[in-house]
Short mmCIF file of C-alpha atoms in Angstrom, two decimals:
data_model
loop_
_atom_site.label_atom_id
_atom_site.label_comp_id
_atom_site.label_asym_id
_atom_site.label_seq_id
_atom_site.Cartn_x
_atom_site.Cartn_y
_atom_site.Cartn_z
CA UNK T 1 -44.35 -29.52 24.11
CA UNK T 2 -42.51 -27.67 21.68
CA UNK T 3 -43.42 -23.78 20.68
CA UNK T 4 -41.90 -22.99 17.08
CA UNK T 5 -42.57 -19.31 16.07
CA UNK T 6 -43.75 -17.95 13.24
CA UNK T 7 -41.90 -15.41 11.28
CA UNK T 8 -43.37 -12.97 9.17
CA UNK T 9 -42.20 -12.23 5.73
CA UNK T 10 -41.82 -8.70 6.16
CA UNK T 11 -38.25 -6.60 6.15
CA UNK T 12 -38.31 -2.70 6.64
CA UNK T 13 -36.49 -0.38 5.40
CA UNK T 14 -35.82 2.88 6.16
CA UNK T 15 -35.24 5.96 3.51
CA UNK T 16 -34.66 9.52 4.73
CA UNK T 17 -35.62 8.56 8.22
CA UNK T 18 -39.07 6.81 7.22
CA UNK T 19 -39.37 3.55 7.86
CA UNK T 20 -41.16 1.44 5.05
CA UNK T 21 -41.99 -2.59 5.20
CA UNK T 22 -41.13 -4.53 2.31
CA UNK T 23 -43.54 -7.67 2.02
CA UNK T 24 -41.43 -10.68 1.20
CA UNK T 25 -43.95 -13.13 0.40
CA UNK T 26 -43.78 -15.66 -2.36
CA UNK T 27 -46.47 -13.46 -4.53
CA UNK T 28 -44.65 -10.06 -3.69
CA UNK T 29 -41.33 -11.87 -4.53
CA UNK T 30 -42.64 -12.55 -8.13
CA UNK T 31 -43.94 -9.06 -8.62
CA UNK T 32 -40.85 -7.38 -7.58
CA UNK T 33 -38.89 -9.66 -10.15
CA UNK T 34 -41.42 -8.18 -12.86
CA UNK T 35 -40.71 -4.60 -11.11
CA UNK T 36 -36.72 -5.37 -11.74
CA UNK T 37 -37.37 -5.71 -14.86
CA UNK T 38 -39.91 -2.94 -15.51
CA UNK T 39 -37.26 -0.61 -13.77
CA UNK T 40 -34.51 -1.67 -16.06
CA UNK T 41 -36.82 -0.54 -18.88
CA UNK T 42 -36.72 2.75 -17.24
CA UNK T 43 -33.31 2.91 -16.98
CA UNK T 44 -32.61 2.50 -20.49
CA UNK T 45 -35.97 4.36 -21.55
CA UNK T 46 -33.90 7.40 -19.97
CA UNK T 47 -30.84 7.11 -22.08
CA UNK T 48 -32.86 7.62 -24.94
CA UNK T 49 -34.55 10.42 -23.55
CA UNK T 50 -31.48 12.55 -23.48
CA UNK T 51 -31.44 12.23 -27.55
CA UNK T 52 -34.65 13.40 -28.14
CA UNK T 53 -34.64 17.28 -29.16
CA UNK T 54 -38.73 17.73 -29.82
CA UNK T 55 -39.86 19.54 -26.91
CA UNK T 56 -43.09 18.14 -26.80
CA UNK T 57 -41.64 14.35 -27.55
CA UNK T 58 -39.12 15.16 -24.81
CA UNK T 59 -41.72 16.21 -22.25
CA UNK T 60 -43.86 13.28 -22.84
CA UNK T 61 -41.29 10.99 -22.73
CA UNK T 62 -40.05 12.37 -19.32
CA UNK T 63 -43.62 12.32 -17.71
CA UNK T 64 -44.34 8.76 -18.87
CA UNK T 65 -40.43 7.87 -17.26
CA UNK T 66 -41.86 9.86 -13.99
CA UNK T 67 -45.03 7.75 -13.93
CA UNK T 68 -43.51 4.25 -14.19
CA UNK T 69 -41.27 5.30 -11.92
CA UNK T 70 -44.27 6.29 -9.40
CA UNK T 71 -45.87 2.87 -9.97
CA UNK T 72 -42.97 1.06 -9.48
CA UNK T 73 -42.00 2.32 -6.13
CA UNK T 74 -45.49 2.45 -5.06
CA UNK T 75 -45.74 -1.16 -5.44
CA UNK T 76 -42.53 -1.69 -3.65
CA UNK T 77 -42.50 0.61 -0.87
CA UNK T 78 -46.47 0.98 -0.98
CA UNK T 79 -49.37 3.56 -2.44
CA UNK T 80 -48.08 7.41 -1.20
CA UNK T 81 -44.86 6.33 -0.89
CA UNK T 82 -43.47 8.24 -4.60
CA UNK T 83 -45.35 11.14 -3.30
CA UNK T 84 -43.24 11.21 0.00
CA UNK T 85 -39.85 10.38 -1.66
CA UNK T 86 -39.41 11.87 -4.90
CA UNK T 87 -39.94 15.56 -3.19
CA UNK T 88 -36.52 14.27 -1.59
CA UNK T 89 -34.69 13.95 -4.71
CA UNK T 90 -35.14 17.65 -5.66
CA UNK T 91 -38.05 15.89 -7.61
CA UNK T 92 -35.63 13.50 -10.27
CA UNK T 93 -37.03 10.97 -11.49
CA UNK T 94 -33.25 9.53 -12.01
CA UNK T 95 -32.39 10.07 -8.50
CA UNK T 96 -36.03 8.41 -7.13
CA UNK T 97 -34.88 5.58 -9.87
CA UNK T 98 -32.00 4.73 -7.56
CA UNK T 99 -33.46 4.55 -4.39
CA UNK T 100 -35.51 1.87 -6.24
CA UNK T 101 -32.34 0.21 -6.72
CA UNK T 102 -30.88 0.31 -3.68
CA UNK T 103 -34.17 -1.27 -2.14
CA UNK T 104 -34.34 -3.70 -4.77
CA UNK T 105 -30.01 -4.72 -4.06
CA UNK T 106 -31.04 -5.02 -0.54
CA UNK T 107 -34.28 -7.38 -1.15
CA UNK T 108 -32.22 -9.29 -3.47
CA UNK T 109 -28.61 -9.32 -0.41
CA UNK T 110 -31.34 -10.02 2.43
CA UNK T 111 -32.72 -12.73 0.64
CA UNK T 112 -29.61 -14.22 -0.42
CA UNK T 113 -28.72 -14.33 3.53
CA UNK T 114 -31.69 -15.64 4.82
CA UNK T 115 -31.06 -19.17 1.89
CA UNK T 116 -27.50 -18.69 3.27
CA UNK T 117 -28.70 -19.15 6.98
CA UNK T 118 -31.77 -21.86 6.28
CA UNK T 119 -28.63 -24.08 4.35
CA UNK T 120 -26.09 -22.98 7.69
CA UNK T 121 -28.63 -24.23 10.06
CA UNK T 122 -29.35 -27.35 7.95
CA UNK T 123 -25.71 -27.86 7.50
CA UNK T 124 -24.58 -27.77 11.17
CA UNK T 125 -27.55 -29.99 12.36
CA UNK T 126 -26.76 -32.71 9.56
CA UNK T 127 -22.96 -32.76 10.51
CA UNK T 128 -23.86 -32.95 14.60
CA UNK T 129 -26.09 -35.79 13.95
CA UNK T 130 -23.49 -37.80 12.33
#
């Protein structure tokens, strides 16, 4: 009898010397496409920030940035987890923005290597069998 093992979908991550688990499956996959996106939005949401010179504007425009940012990186690195890192940052949204990115690059890299390894396997098994 053969055992095969299951493997979770599940990669950690660790930030500051806190580990965090990244769910990988199909439905997280999706959302953190939409969160690539969303955070993108950001990005450019806060180059348009600097040219605003109403104070009030300014400061509403720089909490919403600071809230997106929160729900973004809550749904990636899960609920509390903004509250934990931002502190970090010296409390910048721009710099919290980034650490997004990183974990997003390394979601997108890890995945890429996993394919990379499936097709490897595949490949080698194909050619030994011929």
């Amino acid at each position: 009898m053969k055992e095969i093992g299951i493997q979770r979908a599940i990669e950690e991550v660790t930030i500051d010397g806190v580990k965090y688990q990244i769910d990988l499956s199909d439905a997280k996959k999706k959302k953190y496409s939409e969160l690539s996106f969303r955070m993108k939005k950001v990005g450019s949401e806060m180059g348009k920030v600097a040219k605003i010179e109403d104070e009030k504007v300014l400061r509403n425009a720089l909490d919403e940035l600071k809230h997106e940012t929160q729900a973004i990186m809550d749904e990636l690195l899960g609920e509390g987890s903004f509250d934990e890192i931002y502190p970090k940052t010296n409390e910048s949204t721009e710099n919290t923005l980034m650490v997004i990115g990183e974990v997003m690059t390394y979601i997108r890299e890890r995945q890429e290597e996993m394919y990379q390894e499936k097709f490897q396997k595949k490949r080698e098994k194909y050619v030994k069998s011929k």
